[in-house]
Tab-separated table of C-alpha atoms in Angstrom:
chain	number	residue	atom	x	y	z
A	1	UNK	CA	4.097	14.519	-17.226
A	2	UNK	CA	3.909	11.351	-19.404
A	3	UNK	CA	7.246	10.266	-18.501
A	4	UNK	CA	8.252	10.871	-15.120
A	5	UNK	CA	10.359	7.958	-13.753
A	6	UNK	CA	10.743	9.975	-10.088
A	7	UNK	CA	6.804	9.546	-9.814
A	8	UNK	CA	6.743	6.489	-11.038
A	9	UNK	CA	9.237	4.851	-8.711
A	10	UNK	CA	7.364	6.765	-5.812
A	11	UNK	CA	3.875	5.856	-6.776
A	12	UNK	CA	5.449	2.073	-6.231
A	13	UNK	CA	6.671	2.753	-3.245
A	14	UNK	CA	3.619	4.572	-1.960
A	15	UNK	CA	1.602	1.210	-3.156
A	16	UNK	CA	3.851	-1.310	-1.570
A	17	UNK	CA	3.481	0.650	1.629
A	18	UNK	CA	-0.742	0.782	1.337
A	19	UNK	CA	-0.310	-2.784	0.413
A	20	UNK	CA	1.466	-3.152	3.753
A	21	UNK	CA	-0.861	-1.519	5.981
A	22	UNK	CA	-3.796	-2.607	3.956
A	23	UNK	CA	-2.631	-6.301	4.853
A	24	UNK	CA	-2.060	-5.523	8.360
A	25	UNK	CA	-5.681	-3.618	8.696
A	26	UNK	CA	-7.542	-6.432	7.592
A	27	UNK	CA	-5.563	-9.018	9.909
A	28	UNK	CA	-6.764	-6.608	12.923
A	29	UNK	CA	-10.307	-7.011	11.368
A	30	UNK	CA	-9.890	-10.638	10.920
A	31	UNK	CA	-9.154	-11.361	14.418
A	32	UNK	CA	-11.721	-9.226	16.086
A	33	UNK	CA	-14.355	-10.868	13.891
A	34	UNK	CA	-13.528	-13.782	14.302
């Protein structure tokens, strides 16, 4: 449980991914704001 690369490397990828659709989210919000 302390050392699991397999999680690891998927918890990154699972972040990158949020980070994507986090970013695109708040451009949608952004525009209808503004």
């Amino acid at each position: 449980m302390s050392n699991q690369d397999p999680t690891s490397t998927n918890n990154r990828r699972t972040k990158s991914n949020f980070n994507k659709i986090n970013q695109h989210v708040t451009s949608l919000f952004d525009s209808t704001d503004v």
